[in-house]
XYZ file of C-alpha atoms in Angstrom:
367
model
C -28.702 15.176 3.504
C -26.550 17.975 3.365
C -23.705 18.425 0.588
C -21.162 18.130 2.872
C -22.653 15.342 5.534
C -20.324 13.013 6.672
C -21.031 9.747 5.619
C -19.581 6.227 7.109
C -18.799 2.810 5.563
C -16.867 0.226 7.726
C -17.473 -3.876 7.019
C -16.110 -6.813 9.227
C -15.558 -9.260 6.646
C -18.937 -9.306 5.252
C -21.702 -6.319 4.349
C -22.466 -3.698 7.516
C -25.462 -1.034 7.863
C -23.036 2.054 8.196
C -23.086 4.565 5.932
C -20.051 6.002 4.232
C -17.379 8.250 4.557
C -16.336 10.967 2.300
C -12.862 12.458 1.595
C -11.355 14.334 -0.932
C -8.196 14.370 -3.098
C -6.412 16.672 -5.665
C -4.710 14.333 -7.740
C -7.080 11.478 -9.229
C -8.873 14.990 -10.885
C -6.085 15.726 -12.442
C -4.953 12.145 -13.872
C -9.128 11.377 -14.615
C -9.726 13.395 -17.739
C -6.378 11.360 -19.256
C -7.748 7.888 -17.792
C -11.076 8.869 -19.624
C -9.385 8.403 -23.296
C -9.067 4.933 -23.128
C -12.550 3.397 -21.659
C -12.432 0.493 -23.109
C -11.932 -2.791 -24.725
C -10.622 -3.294 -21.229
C -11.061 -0.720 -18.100
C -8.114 -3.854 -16.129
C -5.677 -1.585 -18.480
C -6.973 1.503 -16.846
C -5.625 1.211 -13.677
C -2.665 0.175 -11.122
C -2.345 -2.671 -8.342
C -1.489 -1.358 -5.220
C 1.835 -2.593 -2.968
C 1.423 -3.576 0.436
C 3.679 -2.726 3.469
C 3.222 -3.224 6.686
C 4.496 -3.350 9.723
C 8.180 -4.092 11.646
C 9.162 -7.540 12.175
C 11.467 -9.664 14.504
C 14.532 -10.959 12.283
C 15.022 -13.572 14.722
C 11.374 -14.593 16.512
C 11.405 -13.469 20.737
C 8.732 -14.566 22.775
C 9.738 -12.291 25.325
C 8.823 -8.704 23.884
C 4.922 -8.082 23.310
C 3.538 -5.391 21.233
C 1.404 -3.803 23.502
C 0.332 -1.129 21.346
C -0.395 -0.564 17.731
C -1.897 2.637 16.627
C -1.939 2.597 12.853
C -3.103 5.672 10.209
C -3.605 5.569 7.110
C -4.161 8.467 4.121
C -4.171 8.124 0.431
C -0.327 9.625 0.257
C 1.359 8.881 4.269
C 1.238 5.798 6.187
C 2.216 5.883 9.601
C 2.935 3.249 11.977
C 3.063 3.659 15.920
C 4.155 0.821 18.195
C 5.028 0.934 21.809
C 6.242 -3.264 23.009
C 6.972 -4.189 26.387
C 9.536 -5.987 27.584
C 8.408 -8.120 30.749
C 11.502 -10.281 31.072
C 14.148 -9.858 33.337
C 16.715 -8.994 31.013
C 17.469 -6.367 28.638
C 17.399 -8.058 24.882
C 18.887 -6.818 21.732
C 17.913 -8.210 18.637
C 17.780 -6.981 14.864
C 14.291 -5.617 13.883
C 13.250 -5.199 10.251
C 10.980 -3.178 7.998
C 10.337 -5.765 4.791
C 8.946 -4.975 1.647
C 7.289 -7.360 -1.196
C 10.237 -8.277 -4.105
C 9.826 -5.537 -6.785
C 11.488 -5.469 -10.932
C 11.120 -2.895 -13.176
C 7.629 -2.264 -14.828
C 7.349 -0.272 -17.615
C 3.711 0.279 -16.935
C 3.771 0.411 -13.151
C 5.112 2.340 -10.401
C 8.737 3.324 -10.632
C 11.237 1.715 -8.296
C 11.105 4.521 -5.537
C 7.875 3.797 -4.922
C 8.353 0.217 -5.194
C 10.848 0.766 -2.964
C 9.737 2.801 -0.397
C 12.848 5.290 -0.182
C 10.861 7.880 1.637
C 11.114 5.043 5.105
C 11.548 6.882 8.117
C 12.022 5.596 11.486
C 12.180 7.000 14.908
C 12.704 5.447 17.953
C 11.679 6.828 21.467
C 10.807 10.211 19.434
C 14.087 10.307 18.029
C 15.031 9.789 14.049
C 16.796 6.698 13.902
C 19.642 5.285 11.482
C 18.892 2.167 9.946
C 20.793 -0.328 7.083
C 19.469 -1.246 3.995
C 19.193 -4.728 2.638
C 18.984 -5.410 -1.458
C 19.433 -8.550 -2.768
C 19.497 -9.182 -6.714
C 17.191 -12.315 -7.544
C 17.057 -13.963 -11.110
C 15.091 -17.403 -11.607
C 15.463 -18.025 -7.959
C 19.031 -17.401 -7.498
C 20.723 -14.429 -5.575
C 22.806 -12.629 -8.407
C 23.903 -9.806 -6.280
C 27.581 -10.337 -6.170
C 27.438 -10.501 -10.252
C 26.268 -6.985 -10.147
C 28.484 -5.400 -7.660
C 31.306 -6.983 -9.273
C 30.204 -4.363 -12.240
C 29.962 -1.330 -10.213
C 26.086 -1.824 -10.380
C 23.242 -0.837 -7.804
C 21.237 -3.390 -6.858
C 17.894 -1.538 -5.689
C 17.604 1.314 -8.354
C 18.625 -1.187 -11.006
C 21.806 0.296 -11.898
C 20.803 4.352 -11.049
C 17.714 3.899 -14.071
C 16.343 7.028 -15.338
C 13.172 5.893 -15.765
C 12.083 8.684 -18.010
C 14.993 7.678 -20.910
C 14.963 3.671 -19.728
C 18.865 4.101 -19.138
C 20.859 4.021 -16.141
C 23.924 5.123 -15.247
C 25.838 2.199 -13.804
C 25.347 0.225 -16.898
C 26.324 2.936 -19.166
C 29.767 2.817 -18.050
C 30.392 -1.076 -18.798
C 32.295 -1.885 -21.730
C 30.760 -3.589 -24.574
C 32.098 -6.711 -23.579
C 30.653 -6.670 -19.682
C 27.391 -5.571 -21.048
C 27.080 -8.544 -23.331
C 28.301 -10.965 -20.351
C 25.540 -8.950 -18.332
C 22.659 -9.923 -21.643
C 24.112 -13.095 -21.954
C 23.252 -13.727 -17.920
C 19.312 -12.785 -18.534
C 20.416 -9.381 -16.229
C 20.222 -6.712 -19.131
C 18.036 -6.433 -21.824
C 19.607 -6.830 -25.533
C 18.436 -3.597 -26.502
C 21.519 -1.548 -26.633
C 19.326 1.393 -26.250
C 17.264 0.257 -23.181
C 18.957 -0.819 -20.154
C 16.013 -2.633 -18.985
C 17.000 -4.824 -16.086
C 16.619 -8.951 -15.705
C 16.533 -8.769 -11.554
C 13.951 -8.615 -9.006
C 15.156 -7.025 -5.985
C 14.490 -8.151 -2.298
C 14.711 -5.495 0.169
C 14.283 -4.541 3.573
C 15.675 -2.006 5.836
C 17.000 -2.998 9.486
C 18.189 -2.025 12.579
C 19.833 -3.736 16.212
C 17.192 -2.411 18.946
C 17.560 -3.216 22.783
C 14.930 -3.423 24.743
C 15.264 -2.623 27.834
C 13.921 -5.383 30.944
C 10.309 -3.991 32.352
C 10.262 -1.369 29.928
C 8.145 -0.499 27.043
C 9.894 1.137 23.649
C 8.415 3.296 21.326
C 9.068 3.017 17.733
C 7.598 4.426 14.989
C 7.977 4.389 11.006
C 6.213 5.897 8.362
C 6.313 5.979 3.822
C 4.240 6.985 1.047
C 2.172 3.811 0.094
C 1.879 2.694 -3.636
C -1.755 3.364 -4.191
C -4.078 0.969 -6.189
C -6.403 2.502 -8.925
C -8.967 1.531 -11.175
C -12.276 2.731 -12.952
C -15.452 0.837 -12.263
C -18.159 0.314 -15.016
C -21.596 0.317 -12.952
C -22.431 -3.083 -14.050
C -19.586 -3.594 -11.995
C -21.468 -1.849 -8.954
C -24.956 -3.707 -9.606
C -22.935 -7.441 -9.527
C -21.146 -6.707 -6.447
C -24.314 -6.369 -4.556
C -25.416 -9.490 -2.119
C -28.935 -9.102 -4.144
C -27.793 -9.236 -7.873
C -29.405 -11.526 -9.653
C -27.791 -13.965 -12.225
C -28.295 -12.092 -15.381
C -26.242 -9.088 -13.174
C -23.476 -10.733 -12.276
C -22.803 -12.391 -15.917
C -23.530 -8.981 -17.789
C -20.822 -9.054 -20.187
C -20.462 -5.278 -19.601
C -19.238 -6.499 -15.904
C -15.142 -6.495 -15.937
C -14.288 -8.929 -13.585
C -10.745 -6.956 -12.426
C -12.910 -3.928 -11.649
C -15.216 -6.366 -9.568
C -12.391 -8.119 -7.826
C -11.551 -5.114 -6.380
C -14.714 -3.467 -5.694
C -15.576 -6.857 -3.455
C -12.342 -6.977 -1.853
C -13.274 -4.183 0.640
C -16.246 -4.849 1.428
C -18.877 -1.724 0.287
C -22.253 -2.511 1.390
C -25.488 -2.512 -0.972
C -26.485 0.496 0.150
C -23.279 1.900 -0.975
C -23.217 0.443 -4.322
C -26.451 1.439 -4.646
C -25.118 5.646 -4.926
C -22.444 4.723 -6.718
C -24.131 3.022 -9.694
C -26.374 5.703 -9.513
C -23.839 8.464 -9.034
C -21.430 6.571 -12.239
C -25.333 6.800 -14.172
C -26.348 10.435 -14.138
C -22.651 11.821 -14.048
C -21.889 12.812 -17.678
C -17.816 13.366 -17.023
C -17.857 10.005 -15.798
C -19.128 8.440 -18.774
C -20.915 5.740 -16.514
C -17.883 5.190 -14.881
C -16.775 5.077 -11.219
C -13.367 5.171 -10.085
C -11.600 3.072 -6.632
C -8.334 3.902 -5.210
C -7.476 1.293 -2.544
C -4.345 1.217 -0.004
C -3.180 -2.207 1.053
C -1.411 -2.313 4.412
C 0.151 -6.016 5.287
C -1.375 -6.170 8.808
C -0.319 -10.455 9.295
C 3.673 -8.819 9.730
C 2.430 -8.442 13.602
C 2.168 -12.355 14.268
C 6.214 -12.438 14.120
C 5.663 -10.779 17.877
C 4.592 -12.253 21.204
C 0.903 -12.667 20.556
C -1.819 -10.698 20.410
C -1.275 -7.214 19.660
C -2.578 -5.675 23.303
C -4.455 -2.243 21.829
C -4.797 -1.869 18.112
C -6.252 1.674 16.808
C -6.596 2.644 12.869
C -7.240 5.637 12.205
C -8.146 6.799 8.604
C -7.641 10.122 7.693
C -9.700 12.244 5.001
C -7.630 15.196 3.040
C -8.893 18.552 4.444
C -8.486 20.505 1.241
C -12.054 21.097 -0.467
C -12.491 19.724 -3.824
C -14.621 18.740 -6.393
C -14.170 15.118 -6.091
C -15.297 13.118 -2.579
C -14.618 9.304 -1.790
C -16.300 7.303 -0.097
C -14.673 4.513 2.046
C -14.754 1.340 2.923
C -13.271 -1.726 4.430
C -13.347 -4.661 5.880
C -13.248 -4.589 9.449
C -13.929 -6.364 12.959
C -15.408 -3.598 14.399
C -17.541 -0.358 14.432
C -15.892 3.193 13.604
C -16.314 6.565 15.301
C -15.595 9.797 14.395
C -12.249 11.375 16.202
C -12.592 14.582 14.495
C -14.023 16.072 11.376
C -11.413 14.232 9.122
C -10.201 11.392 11.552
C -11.955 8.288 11.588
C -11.023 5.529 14.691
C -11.281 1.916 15.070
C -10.083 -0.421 17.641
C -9.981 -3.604 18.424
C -8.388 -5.691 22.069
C -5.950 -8.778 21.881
C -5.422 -8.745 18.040
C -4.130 -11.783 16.147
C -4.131 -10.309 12.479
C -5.584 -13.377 9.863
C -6.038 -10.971 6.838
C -4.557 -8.305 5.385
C -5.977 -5.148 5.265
C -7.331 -3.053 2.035
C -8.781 0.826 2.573
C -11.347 1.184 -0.807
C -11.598 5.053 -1.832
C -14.465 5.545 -4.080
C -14.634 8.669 -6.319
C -17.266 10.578 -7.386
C -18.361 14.387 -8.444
C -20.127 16.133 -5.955
């Protein structure tokens, strides 16, 4: 096959015959020669969980409004989201719509809170960039603390205006030492004086009123940088994964069970862990290593609509910058993928009712 063939991997729940598709990106060359240092004792510390979005939702459920249309694309740094619902009623209907995202807290050894966040949101309605409100609750052993902080003058969502690179933010540093004790004693603040490390996890969501308009359809659309997974891959993790491994494979005590968690969880086929063990094997920067970037996109977020979603397209796109690493990709799917154009994969699928989320697996390897 050619060096740079086009190869295919789609699943639907369970191991397909496609083959699998390649893309490239910059960055994981640049951060694998650091990852490299620190192999092992274990390769779970040598990586990052992704965060799933997804989609808008109904703050207050309407049976009336159907999402016709969902045409949803996904790359390793953009996720965009496409929607056009019909109103069929009678009546034009205003009601608050809402873009939710999973409860986040500061993690020294995860992403930082703008990424947690998702402050790059954009919306547009009708073609047109739309204002929306923001949302941020403070939540500390189950109780909304939020009023405590603004009381103090301190921002909720970027945990007081952190900078993360000195662990010290800027609302807090203006307390007195008397409000920053009340704020310790409280669980909010870390005792450290020299660490404002905060207590809170924050609940957030961005919203907006919408009217939809009787016999009409609306178009709305909203796209953010997704918080992308990562994680090397020992080849005993490839050979255990496979629907053929024996016993002996799968309890190989070379075999990190994180690593194959997430290698089964989108769904490669044998054939494709097949290349990759062989690929991790014979490539000496690798160190018998592969590596899996993932993107998780919450695709259940569509059930708060009048069911099913009419037309649902994903598309998956492939960087078109030529570099030294490829991925392959896979996922797992109800349905067969064709090729749009040279770096645009398409599926579909009719009458939708979302039961699982959905993971996109990008496996790296040198050409």
């Amino acid at each position: 096959m050619p060096e740079n063939a086009i190869l295919v991997n789609i699943s639907l729940g369970r191991r397909s015959t496609c083959d699998d598709l390649c893309v490239v990106k910059k960055t994981v060359c640049a951060l694998l020669p650091l990852l490299l240092f620190a192999l092992k004792p274990s390769l779970a510390d040598d990586g990052a969980a992704s965060i799933g979005a997804g989609g808008v939702v109904l703050m207050k459920r309407e049976p009336r409004i159907t999402m016709q249309k969902e045409v949803l694309t996904i790359r390793v740094d953009k996720v965009t989201v496409d929607y056009e619902f019909r109103n069929d009623s009678d009546e034009d209907i205003t009601t608050g719509v809402a873009f939710p995202i999973p409860p986040y807290k500061m993690d020294m050894n995860g992403p930082g809170f703008r990424l947690q966040g998702f402050d790059d949101f954009k919306l547009t309605v009708e073609g047109k960039p739309t204002q929306f409100d923001i949302e941020a609750r403070a939540i500390l052993k189950g109780k909304d603390v939020t009023k405590a902080l603004k009381t103090y003058g301190i921002d909720v969502p970027t945990f007081g205006h952190l900078d993360e690179e000195h662990n010290q933010a800027r609302d807090v540093r203006r307390l007195s030492g008397a409000q920053r004790t009340a704020l310790v004693r409280a669980g909010l603040l870390d005792a450290d004086p020299n660490m404002d490390w905060a207590g809170w996890t924050v609940e957030k969501k961005y919203y907006w009123t919408q009217t939809f308009l009787a016999h009409t359809t609306t178009h709305i659309s909203h796209s953010y940088s997704p918080v992308v997974g990562f994680g090397l891959v020992p080849q005993s993790s490839f050979r255990a994964a496979k629907s053929t491994a024996s016993v002996a494979d799968r309890n190989n005590r070379d075999v990190d069970p994180e690593s194959l968690k997430e290698v089964k969880s989108v769904c490669p086929t044998d054939a494709l862990l097949s290349s990759l063990q062989k690929a991790s094997l014979i490539d000496q920067q690798m160190n018998g290593l592969g590596y899996l970037e993932y993107v998780d996109f919450i695709l259940t977020t569509a059930n708060t609509w009048k069911q099913p979603i009419s037309d649902f397209t994903l598309f998956i796109e492939r960087p078109k910058d030529n570099h030294r690493e490829n991925y392959r990709v896979s996922l797992c799917w109800p349905g067969k993928v064709e090729q749009a154009q040279p770096n645009l994969f398409k599926a579909t699928a009719a009458d939708l009712v979302p039961t699982h989320e959905l993971r996109i697996g990008f496996f790296g390897f040198n050409k």
